[in-house]
Amino acid sequence: MTKRIICIFQTLIVLCLTVTFSFAQKNDRKPNLVLIMADDIGFSDIGAYGSEIETPYIDRLANQGLRFTTFYNMAKCAQTRSSLLTGLYNGGNGAVHVANLTKEAGYTNIMSGKEHFVSWVPDYCKAENAFDHSFYFWATTEYFVPPSGVFSKPFFLEGKQIAPSEIEHEISPMYKTDFITDYALNWLDESFQKEDKPFFLYLPYHAAHYPLQARPEDIKKYRGKYKKGWDKLRKERFRKMKALGVISKNTKLSPPENNLNKKRGPLIPDYTDYYTWDSLTEAKKDSLDLEMAVFAAIVDRMDQNIGRVLNKLEKEGKLENTLIMFLIDNGSCPFYTNKVTDVPPGPANSYWSLRTTWANLGNTPYRQYKQAGHEGGSHTPFIAYWPNKIKPNTITNQPGHVVDMLPTFLDVLDLDYPKTIEGHPTIPFHGQSLLPVFKGKKRKEPDYFISGMKNYRMFRRGDFKIVQMNGGIWELYNIKKDPTELVNLAHTNPEKVKELADYFASSPLGTDRKK
């Protein structure tokens, strides 16, 4: 009997140790990573940041995760993607792609969406070289197949160009945001069936970049909702943003203004200038209501597809161990790019873009637009969701930047930065890990943040920020006291302007401004 009791006791110990080891293994597993990038959407165009546009799935990530009130992109598509994926403001051979890190850590790497880089990004960072699976197009192309039957910029599957007829899709007529997600989900399925490896999914949607094309059922949801006009809607969003806590209590709503960018033409007043809603005819209001309804529909459809990803991960039991991050490449876009002027926005044979007045609504409460270093161009929502790691429904005022993504990946993956890449010494990254912020801690603020394009650059250090328009002289703002850049301090504090300008001149992008 004694021997039998001892045997049972030993068995129980082994079972306990096995369960404990399995539990530890489960909890020590590296997290799956999902990085979602939207395109040309304003700071307030997401529900969780103040919008009336329905984005329940992005809002879920925000309400169950962490929202940043101040997070910077590079104010332009290619520049943001280049810095986001390499951790560099400027680089070349020796740049490290975040997918190089996840590959080193044993992840399955998947990309589906838009690719767009500046010239310094090496070829080995291109999608077909960095990812195990990739489906992408370059820069800008249509949402529906055009009447010509050919997209203006073709799609590539695993590095090989494919015709529209070869693109796999679940819903007809095929729509870009939907089939981008189809490819991502199919590869995730393949990954789940093959082996239990962690995955990195990079999902750079094109929504809501022009052309303004959307499914009729999505447009119908918003038709008529914008007839109250941008003036009233902007005030409504501003009040909601304060109530949500995504802008500080001392924030003032910037007055509406024209698009001051003089180098991105054609400069058509109906698109570049602000005018009051009440000054318009009913016919014009109806046309403008449709324009914004289509934009809202594009954002809505993107959110629906993000929901497909979340539902897939939840169904497969992967969501609990997944870090999901959402952001936008730049502020709302106000540039006239209408190629088809006699067809209203929406269908496949249309080609419209959003105008300044609606972009001003999107960028509430900030000034200016895409390309500009002002907050309206360079400020993005940033949401991080990580069950049991990030405290739900939290908001941080600590500033961050897209160059912080690569060092964050290093921290999460517990990797050292490689010394060489493709035979080149690696370029030291310029960002700083966000993991302390994810954990609810205070991180040491980076020395500076840079955004905007050449001649539209901004440089922020501490509470002060310098910014230029059209290659002009530096403006100066105390961004802590004056987040909407209403009071230019350059004339009263030239010493601070010089201090920041000299600091910028020594930065990785300092050579792009003539002294």
Coordinates of C-alpha atoms in Angstrom, one line a residue:
M1 CA 0.0 0.0 0.0
T2 CA 2.9 2.3 0.9
K3 CA 4.6 1.7 -2.4
R4 CA 1.3 2.4 -4.2
I5 CA 0.9 5.7 -2.4
I6 CA 4.4 6.7 -3.2
C7 CA 3.9 5.8 -6.9
I8 CA 0.7 7.9 -7.0
F9 CA 2.5 10.8 -5.3
Q10 CA 5.3 10.7 -7.8
T11 CA 2.9 10.6 -10.7
L12 CA 1.1 13.6 -9.3
I13 CA 4.4 15.5 -9.0
V14 CA 5.3 14.7 -12.6
L15 CA 1.9 15.8 -13.8
C16 CA 2.1 19.1 -11.8
L17 CA 5.6 19.8 -13.2
T18 CA 4.4 19.0 -16.7
V19 CA 1.4 21.4 -16.4
T20 CA 3.6 24.1 -14.8
F21 CA 6.1 23.7 -17.6
S22 CA 3.4 23.8 -20.3
F23 CA 1.8 26.9 -18.7
A24 CA 5.2 28.6 -18.5
Q25 CA 5.9 27.7 -22.2
K26 CA 2.5 29.1 -23.1
N27 CA 3.0 32.3 -21.3
D28 CA 6.6 32.7 -22.5
R29 CA 5.6 32.4 -26.2
K30 CA 6.5 35.3 -28.3
P31 CA 3.5 37.4 -29.2
N32 CA 2.1 37.6 -32.7
L33 CA 2.4 41.0 -34.2
V34 CA -0.1 42.9 -36.4
L35 CA 0.8 46.4 -37.8
I36 CA -2.1 48.2 -39.5
M37 CA -1.4 51.3 -41.5
A38 CA -4.2 53.5 -42.9
D39 CA -3.7 56.2 -45.6
D40 CA -4.6 59.9 -45.9
I41 CA -7.0 59.8 -42.9
G42 CA -7.3 62.8 -40.5
F43 CA -6.6 62.6 -36.8
S44 CA -10.3 62.9 -35.9
D45 CA -11.6 60.6 -38.7
I46 CA -11.7 57.5 -36.4
G47 CA -14.5 57.0 -33.9
A48 CA -12.2 56.6 -31.0
Y49 CA -10.6 59.9 -31.8
G50 CA -13.9 61.9 -32.3
S51 CA -15.4 60.9 -35.6
E52 CA -19.0 60.2 -36.5
I53 CA -17.7 57.6 -39.0
E54 CA -18.5 54.1 -37.8
T55 CA -15.3 52.3 -36.9
P56 CA -16.4 49.8 -34.2
Y57 CA -13.4 47.4 -34.6
I58 CA -10.7 50.1 -34.4
D59 CA -12.7 51.5 -31.5
R60 CA -12.6 48.1 -29.9
L61 CA -8.8 48.1 -30.1
A62 CA -8.7 51.6 -28.6
N63 CA -11.2 50.8 -25.8
Q64 CA -9.4 47.6 -24.9
G65 CA -6.0 49.1 -25.4
L66 CA -3.9 52.2 -25.3
R67 CA -4.4 55.5 -27.2
F68 CA -1.6 58.0 -27.8
T69 CA -2.7 61.7 -27.9
T70 CA 0.5 62.7 -29.6
F71 CA 2.1 60.5 -32.2
Y72 CA 4.0 61.6 -35.3
N73 CA 4.3 60.3 -38.8
M74 CA 6.4 61.8 -41.6
A75 CA 3.4 63.6 -43.1
K76 CA 3.8 61.8 -46.5
C77 CA 3.1 58.3 -47.7
A78 CA 6.6 57.1 -48.8
Q79 CA 8.5 59.0 -46.1
T80 CA 6.3 57.5 -43.3
R81 CA 6.6 53.9 -44.6
S82 CA 10.4 54.3 -45.0
S83 CA 10.8 55.5 -41.4
L84 CA 8.2 53.2 -39.9
L85 CA 9.8 50.0 -41.2
T86 CA 13.4 50.9 -40.6
G87 CA 13.5 53.1 -37.6
L88 CA 15.4 55.7 -39.6
Y89 CA 14.7 59.3 -40.6
N90 CA 17.2 58.9 -43.4
G91 CA 19.3 55.8 -44.4
G92 CA 20.6 53.7 -47.2
N93 CA 22.4 50.4 -47.4
G94 CA 22.6 49.2 -43.8
A95 CA 18.9 49.9 -43.0
V96 CA 17.2 47.1 -41.2
H97 CA 13.6 46.2 -42.0
V98 CA 11.4 45.2 -39.0
A99 CA 10.6 42.0 -41.0
N100 CA 14.3 41.2 -40.8
L101 CA 13.9 41.1 -37.1
T102 CA 10.8 39.0 -37.0
K103 CA 12.4 36.6 -39.5
E104 CA 15.4 36.3 -37.2
A105 CA 13.0 35.5 -34.4
G106 CA 11.4 32.7 -36.3
Y107 CA 8.2 34.4 -37.3
T108 CA 6.1 33.9 -40.4
N109 CA 6.1 37.3 -42.2
I110 CA 3.1 38.4 -44.2
M111 CA 2.4 41.7 -46.0
S112 CA -0.7 42.7 -48.0
G113 CA -1.3 46.2 -49.1
K114 CA 0.5 49.3 -50.3
E115 CA 4.2 49.6 -50.7
H116 CA 5.8 53.0 -51.2
F117 CA 9.4 54.0 -50.2
V118 CA 11.8 56.9 -50.7
S119 CA 14.9 56.3 -52.8
W120 CA 17.2 55.6 -49.8
V121 CA 15.4 52.4 -48.9
P122 CA 17.5 49.4 -50.2
D123 CA 16.0 46.8 -52.5
Y124 CA 16.5 44.1 -49.8
C125 CA 13.8 45.9 -47.8
K126 CA 11.2 45.6 -50.6
A127 CA 8.2 43.4 -49.9
E128 CA 9.2 40.4 -51.9
N129 CA 12.6 40.3 -50.2
A130 CA 11.6 41.1 -46.6
F131 CA 8.4 39.0 -46.3
D132 CA 7.6 35.3 -46.6
H133 CA 4.4 36.2 -48.4
S134 CA 3.6 39.5 -50.1
F135 CA 0.8 41.0 -52.1
Y136 CA 1.2 44.7 -52.9
F137 CA 1.0 47.6 -55.3
W138 CA 3.1 50.7 -55.5
A139 CA 2.0 54.2 -54.3
T140 CA -1.6 54.7 -55.6
T141 CA -4.1 52.7 -57.6
E142 CA -7.9 52.3 -57.9
Y143 CA -10.2 50.5 -55.5
F144 CA -12.4 49.0 -58.3
V145 CA -11.1 47.6 -61.5
P146 CA -11.2 50.6 -63.9
P147 CA -13.4 50.6 -67.1
S148 CA -10.1 49.9 -69.0
G149 CA -9.8 46.6 -67.2
V150 CA -6.3 47.6 -66.0
F151 CA -5.2 49.2 -62.7
S152 CA -3.1 52.4 -63.1
K153 CA -0.5 50.7 -60.8
P154 CA -0.4 46.9 -61.1
F155 CA -0.5 44.4 -58.2
F156 CA 2.3 42.0 -57.4
L157 CA 2.0 38.6 -55.8
E158 CA 5.2 37.2 -54.3
G159 CA 7.1 39.7 -56.5
K160 CA 5.4 38.8 -59.8
Q161 CA 3.0 41.1 -61.5
I162 CA -0.5 39.7 -61.9
A163 CA -3.5 40.8 -64.0
P164 CA -6.8 42.0 -62.4
S165 CA -8.4 38.7 -63.6
E166 CA -5.8 36.7 -61.6
I167 CA -6.5 38.5 -58.3
E168 CA -8.3 36.2 -55.9
H169 CA -11.3 37.8 -54.2
E170 CA -14.3 36.6 -52.2
I171 CA -16.8 39.4 -53.1
S172 CA -17.7 40.7 -56.6
P173 CA -17.2 43.2 -57.9
M174 CA -13.8 43.1 -56.4
Y175 CA -12.7 45.9 -54.2
K176 CA -9.2 46.6 -53.1
T177 CA -9.6 46.9 -49.3
D178 CA -11.5 43.6 -49.4
F179 CA -9.1 41.5 -51.5
I180 CA -6.1 42.9 -49.7
T181 CA -7.6 41.4 -46.5
D182 CA -8.5 38.2 -48.4
Y183 CA -4.8 37.5 -49.2
A184 CA -3.8 38.2 -45.6
L185 CA -6.4 35.9 -44.1
N186 CA -5.6 33.1 -46.5
W187 CA -1.9 33.3 -45.6
L188 CA -2.8 33.3 -41.9
D189 CA -4.9 30.2 -42.5
E190 CA -2.0 28.5 -44.2
S191 CA 0.4 29.5 -41.4
F192 CA -2.0 28.2 -38.7
Q193 CA -2.4 24.8 -40.5
K194 CA 1.3 24.2 -41.2
E195 CA 3.0 24.9 -37.8
D196 CA 2.4 26.8 -34.6
K197 CA 4.9 29.6 -35.3
P198 CA 4.3 33.2 -34.3
F199 CA 3.4 35.5 -37.2
F200 CA 4.0 39.2 -38.2
L201 CA 1.2 40.6 -40.3
Y202 CA 1.8 44.0 -41.9
L203 CA -1.4 45.4 -43.3
P204 CA -0.9 48.7 -45.0
Y205 CA -4.3 49.6 -46.4
H206 CA -4.7 52.3 -49.0
A207 CA -7.9 53.6 -47.4
A208 CA -8.9 56.4 -47.6
H209 CA -6.4 57.7 -50.2
Y210 CA -7.9 59.0 -53.4
P211 CA -9.7 58.1 -55.7
L212 CA -12.9 58.3 -53.8
Q213 CA -14.5 55.0 -54.7
A214 CA -16.6 52.8 -52.4
R215 CA -19.3 50.1 -52.4
P216 CA -22.8 51.5 -52.8
E217 CA -24.1 49.9 -49.6
D218 CA -21.3 51.6 -47.6
I219 CA -22.0 55.0 -49.2
K220 CA -25.7 54.7 -48.5
K221 CA -25.0 54.6 -44.7
Y222 CA -23.6 58.1 -44.8
R223 CA -25.5 59.8 -47.6
G224 CA -27.2 62.9 -46.1
K225 CA -25.2 62.9 -42.8
Y226 CA -22.8 65.6 -44.0
K227 CA -25.4 68.1 -45.1
K228 CA -25.0 69.9 -41.8
G229 CA -21.6 70.9 -43.2
W230 CA -18.0 71.0 -42.1
D231 CA -18.4 74.0 -39.8
K232 CA -20.8 72.3 -37.4
L233 CA -19.3 68.9 -37.7
R234 CA -15.8 70.2 -36.8
K235 CA -17.2 71.8 -33.6
E236 CA -19.0 68.5 -32.8
R237 CA -15.9 66.5 -33.2
F238 CA -13.9 68.9 -31.1
R239 CA -16.3 68.6 -28.2
K240 CA -16.3 64.8 -28.5
M241 CA -12.4 64.7 -28.6
K242 CA -12.2 66.7 -25.4
A243 CA -14.8 64.4 -23.8
L244 CA -12.8 61.3 -24.9
G245 CA -9.5 62.8 -23.6
V246 CA -7.6 62.5 -26.9
I247 CA -6.8 66.2 -26.9
S248 CA -5.7 68.2 -23.8
K249 CA -8.1 70.4 -21.9
N250 CA -6.2 73.5 -22.9
T251 CA -6.5 72.8 -26.7
K252 CA -8.2 75.4 -28.7
L253 CA -9.9 74.7 -32.0
S254 CA -7.8 76.2 -34.8
P255 CA -9.8 78.5 -37.1
P256 CA -10.5 77.0 -40.6
E257 CA -7.9 78.1 -43.1
N258 CA -6.9 77.5 -46.7
N259 CA -4.4 74.9 -47.8
L260 CA -1.1 77.0 -47.7
N261 CA 0.9 74.5 -49.8
K262 CA 1.8 76.4 -52.9
K263 CA 3.9 73.7 -54.6
R264 CA 1.3 70.9 -54.9
G265 CA -1.0 72.0 -57.8
P266 CA -3.2 72.5 -59.6
L267 CA -4.2 75.3 -57.2
I268 CA -8.0 75.4 -57.8
P269 CA -9.7 77.7 -55.2
D270 CA -12.7 75.4 -54.9
Y271 CA -10.2 72.8 -53.5
T272 CA -7.5 74.8 -51.8
D273 CA -9.7 77.5 -50.1
Y274 CA -12.0 77.5 -47.1
Y275 CA -15.5 78.8 -47.5
T276 CA -18.5 78.7 -45.1
W277 CA -21.0 75.9 -45.6
D278 CA -24.0 78.2 -45.3
S279 CA -22.8 80.2 -48.3
L280 CA -23.4 77.3 -50.6
T281 CA -26.4 76.4 -52.8
E282 CA -28.5 73.2 -51.9
A283 CA -27.2 71.5 -55.1
K284 CA -23.6 72.2 -54.1
K285 CA -24.2 70.9 -50.5
D286 CA -25.7 67.7 -52.0
S287 CA -22.6 67.2 -54.1
L288 CA -20.3 67.8 -51.2
D289 CA -22.3 65.6 -49.0
L290 CA -21.7 62.8 -51.5
E291 CA -18.0 63.5 -51.6
M292 CA -17.6 63.1 -47.8
A293 CA -20.0 60.2 -47.7
V294 CA -17.8 58.3 -50.1
F295 CA -14.7 59.1 -48.0
A296 CA -16.5 57.9 -44.8
A297 CA -17.6 54.7 -46.7
I298 CA -13.9 54.0 -47.5
V299 CA -12.9 54.3 -43.9
D300 CA -15.9 52.2 -42.8
R301 CA -15.0 49.4 -45.2
M302 CA -11.5 49.4 -43.9
D303 CA -12.8 49.0 -40.4
Q304 CA -15.0 46.1 -41.5
N305 CA -12.0 44.3 -42.9
I306 CA -10.0 45.0 -39.7
G307 CA -12.9 43.3 -38.0
R308 CA -12.4 40.3 -40.3
V309 CA -8.8 40.0 -39.1
L310 CA -9.8 40.3 -35.4
N311 CA -12.6 37.7 -35.7
K312 CA -10.2 35.3 -37.5
L313 CA -7.6 35.7 -34.7
E314 CA -10.3 35.3 -32.0
K315 CA -11.8 32.2 -33.7
E316 CA -8.3 30.6 -34.0
G317 CA -7.4 31.4 -30.4
K318 CA -4.6 33.7 -31.4
L319 CA -5.9 37.1 -30.3
E320 CA -4.9 36.8 -26.7
N321 CA -1.3 36.5 -27.6
T322 CA -1.2 39.2 -30.3
L323 CA 0.1 42.8 -30.2
I324 CA -1.9 44.9 -32.6
M325 CA -0.9 48.4 -33.6
F326 CA -2.9 50.9 -35.7
L327 CA -1.8 54.2 -37.2
I328 CA -2.1 56.5 -40.3
D329 CA 0.7 57.6 -42.6
N330 CA -0.2 61.3 -42.7
G331 CA -3.0 63.8 -42.1
S332 CA -6.0 64.2 -44.4
C333 CA -5.2 65.1 -48.1
P334 CA -6.6 68.3 -49.6
F335 CA -5.0 68.1 -53.1
Y336 CA -7.0 68.3 -56.3
T337 CA -6.5 65.1 -58.2
N338 CA -9.7 64.7 -60.1
K339 CA -9.2 62.8 -63.4
V340 CA -12.8 62.3 -64.2
T341 CA -14.8 65.5 -63.7
D342 CA -18.2 64.5 -65.2
V343 CA -18.8 61.4 -62.9
P344 CA -19.6 61.9 -59.2
P345 CA -17.4 60.1 -56.7
G346 CA -18.1 56.5 -55.8
P347 CA -18.2 54.1 -58.8
A348 CA -15.4 52.4 -60.8
N349 CA -15.6 55.0 -63.6
S350 CA -15.1 58.0 -61.2
Y351 CA -11.8 59.5 -60.0
W352 CA -12.2 62.3 -57.3
S353 CA -10.2 63.5 -54.4
L354 CA -11.2 65.2 -51.1
R355 CA -10.9 69.0 -50.8
T356 CA -9.4 71.3 -48.2
T357 CA -12.7 71.9 -46.3
W358 CA -13.4 68.3 -45.7
A359 CA -9.7 67.6 -44.9
N360 CA -9.9 70.4 -42.4
L361 CA -12.7 68.5 -40.7
G362 CA -10.6 65.3 -40.7
N363 CA -7.6 67.1 -39.1
T364 CA -9.7 68.6 -36.3
P365 CA -8.4 70.4 -34.2
Y366 CA -5.1 71.0 -36.0
R367 CA -3.8 73.2 -38.8
Q368 CA -2.8 72.3 -42.3
Y369 CA -2.7 69.0 -44.1
K370 CA -0.7 66.1 -45.7
Q371 CA 2.9 67.0 -46.5
A372 CA 3.0 69.8 -44.0
G373 CA 5.0 69.7 -40.7
H374 CA 2.1 71.4 -38.9
E375 CA 0.2 69.1 -36.6
G376 CA -2.6 68.6 -39.2
G377 CA -0.1 66.9 -41.5
S378 CA 2.2 65.1 -39.1
H379 CA -0.2 63.9 -36.3
T380 CA -1.6 60.4 -36.3
P381 CA -3.8 58.4 -34.0
F382 CA -1.8 55.5 -32.6
I383 CA -3.5 52.6 -30.9
A384 CA -1.7 49.6 -29.3
Y385 CA -3.7 46.6 -28.2
W386 CA -2.2 43.7 -26.3
P387 CA -4.4 41.6 -24.0
N388 CA -3.1 41.1 -20.4
K389 CA -0.1 43.3 -21.3
I390 CA -1.6 46.7 -22.1
K391 CA -4.1 48.1 -19.6
P392 CA -7.5 48.5 -21.3
N393 CA -9.0 52.0 -22.1
T394 CA -5.9 53.9 -21.3
I395 CA -4.6 57.2 -22.8
T396 CA -1.0 58.5 -22.8
N397 CA 0.2 62.0 -23.4
Q398 CA 3.8 60.8 -24.0
P399 CA 4.8 61.7 -27.5
G400 CA 5.9 59.0 -30.0
H401 CA 7.0 58.7 -33.6
V402 CA 7.0 56.1 -36.4
V403 CA 10.8 55.7 -36.0
D404 CA 10.1 54.2 -32.6
M405 CA 8.5 51.1 -34.2
L406 CA 11.7 49.2 -35.0
P407 CA 13.3 49.6 -31.5
T408 CA 9.8 48.6 -30.1
F409 CA 10.0 45.4 -32.2
L410 CA 13.5 44.7 -30.8
D411 CA 12.2 45.1 -27.3
V412 CA 9.2 42.9 -27.8
L413 CA 11.2 40.2 -29.6
D414 CA 14.1 40.5 -27.0
L415 CA 16.6 40.8 -29.8
D416 CA 19.9 42.6 -30.2
Y417 CA 20.1 45.0 -33.2
P418 CA 22.2 43.2 -35.9
K419 CA 25.7 44.5 -36.6
T420 CA 25.4 43.8 -40.4
I421 CA 22.7 43.3 -42.9
E422 CA 23.2 42.0 -46.5
G423 CA 26.9 42.6 -46.1
H424 CA 26.6 46.2 -44.9
P425 CA 27.3 47.6 -41.5
T426 CA 23.9 48.5 -40.0
I427 CA 22.9 52.1 -39.6
P428 CA 22.1 52.9 -35.9
F429 CA 18.3 53.4 -35.6
H430 CA 16.9 56.8 -34.7
G431 CA 13.9 55.8 -32.6
Q432 CA 13.3 54.7 -29.1
S433 CA 11.3 51.7 -27.8
L434 CA 7.6 52.3 -26.9
L435 CA 7.4 49.2 -24.7
P436 CA 7.8 51.1 -21.5
V437 CA 4.7 53.2 -22.5
F438 CA 2.8 50.0 -23.3
K439 CA 3.6 48.8 -19.8
G440 CA 2.2 52.0 -18.3
K441 CA 5.6 53.5 -17.4
K442 CA 7.3 56.8 -18.2
R443 CA 9.9 56.6 -20.9
K444 CA 12.7 59.1 -21.4
E445 CA 11.4 61.4 -24.1
P446 CA 13.5 61.3 -27.3
D447 CA 15.8 64.3 -27.9
Y448 CA 13.7 65.3 -30.9
F449 CA 11.0 64.5 -33.4
I450 CA 11.1 65.3 -37.2
S451 CA 8.3 65.2 -39.7
G452 CA 7.1 66.9 -42.9
M453 CA 8.7 67.0 -46.3
K454 CA 11.6 69.1 -47.5
N455 CA 10.5 72.7 -47.5
Y456 CA 7.6 71.7 -45.2
R457 CA 9.7 70.3 -42.4
M458 CA 9.1 70.4 -38.7
F459 CA 11.5 69.8 -35.8
R460 CA 10.3 69.4 -32.2
R461 CA 12.5 69.2 -29.1
G462 CA 10.9 69.3 -25.7
D463 CA 8.0 71.7 -25.6
F464 CA 9.0 73.8 -28.6
K465 CA 8.7 73.1 -32.3
I466 CA 9.9 74.9 -35.5
V467 CA 8.0 74.4 -38.7
Q468 CA 8.2 75.9 -42.2
M469 CA 5.9 76.2 -45.2
N470 CA 6.9 76.4 -48.9
G471 CA 10.6 76.6 -47.9
G472 CA 10.0 79.8 -46.0
I473 CA 11.4 81.0 -42.7
W474 CA 11.0 78.9 -39.5
E475 CA 7.8 79.4 -37.4
L476 CA 8.1 78.7 -33.7
Y477 CA 5.4 77.2 -31.4
N478 CA 5.3 76.1 -27.8
I479 CA 3.5 72.9 -28.7
K480 CA 2.8 72.0 -25.0
K481 CA 0.9 75.3 -24.3
D482 CA -0.3 75.8 -27.9
P483 CA -0.9 72.4 -29.5
T484 CA -2.9 73.8 -32.4
E485 CA -0.1 76.3 -33.4
L486 CA -2.1 79.5 -33.1
V487 CA 0.7 81.8 -31.8
N488 CA 3.9 82.0 -33.8
L489 CA 6.7 82.9 -31.3
A490 CA 9.5 83.3 -33.9
H491 CA 9.7 87.1 -33.7
T492 CA 9.6 87.3 -30.0
N493 CA 12.0 84.4 -29.3
P494 CA 14.6 84.3 -32.2
E495 CA 17.1 82.6 -29.9
K496 CA 15.0 79.5 -29.5
V497 CA 14.4 79.4 -33.3
K498 CA 18.2 79.5 -33.9
E499 CA 18.8 76.9 -31.2
L500 CA 16.3 74.4 -32.8
A501 CA 17.4 75.3 -36.3
D502 CA 21.0 74.5 -35.4
Y503 CA 20.0 71.3 -33.8
F504 CA 17.9 70.3 -36.8
A505 CA 20.9 71.1 -39.1
S506 CA 22.9 68.4 -37.2
S507 CA 20.1 65.8 -37.5
P508 CA 19.8 63.0 -40.1
L509 CA 17.6 65.2 -42.2
G510 CA 19.4 68.5 -41.6
T511 CA 21.0 68.6 -45.0
D512 CA 17.7 69.0 -46.8
R513 CA 17.3 72.6 -45.7
K514 CA 19.5 75.3 -47.2
K515 CA 21.2 77.5 -44.6

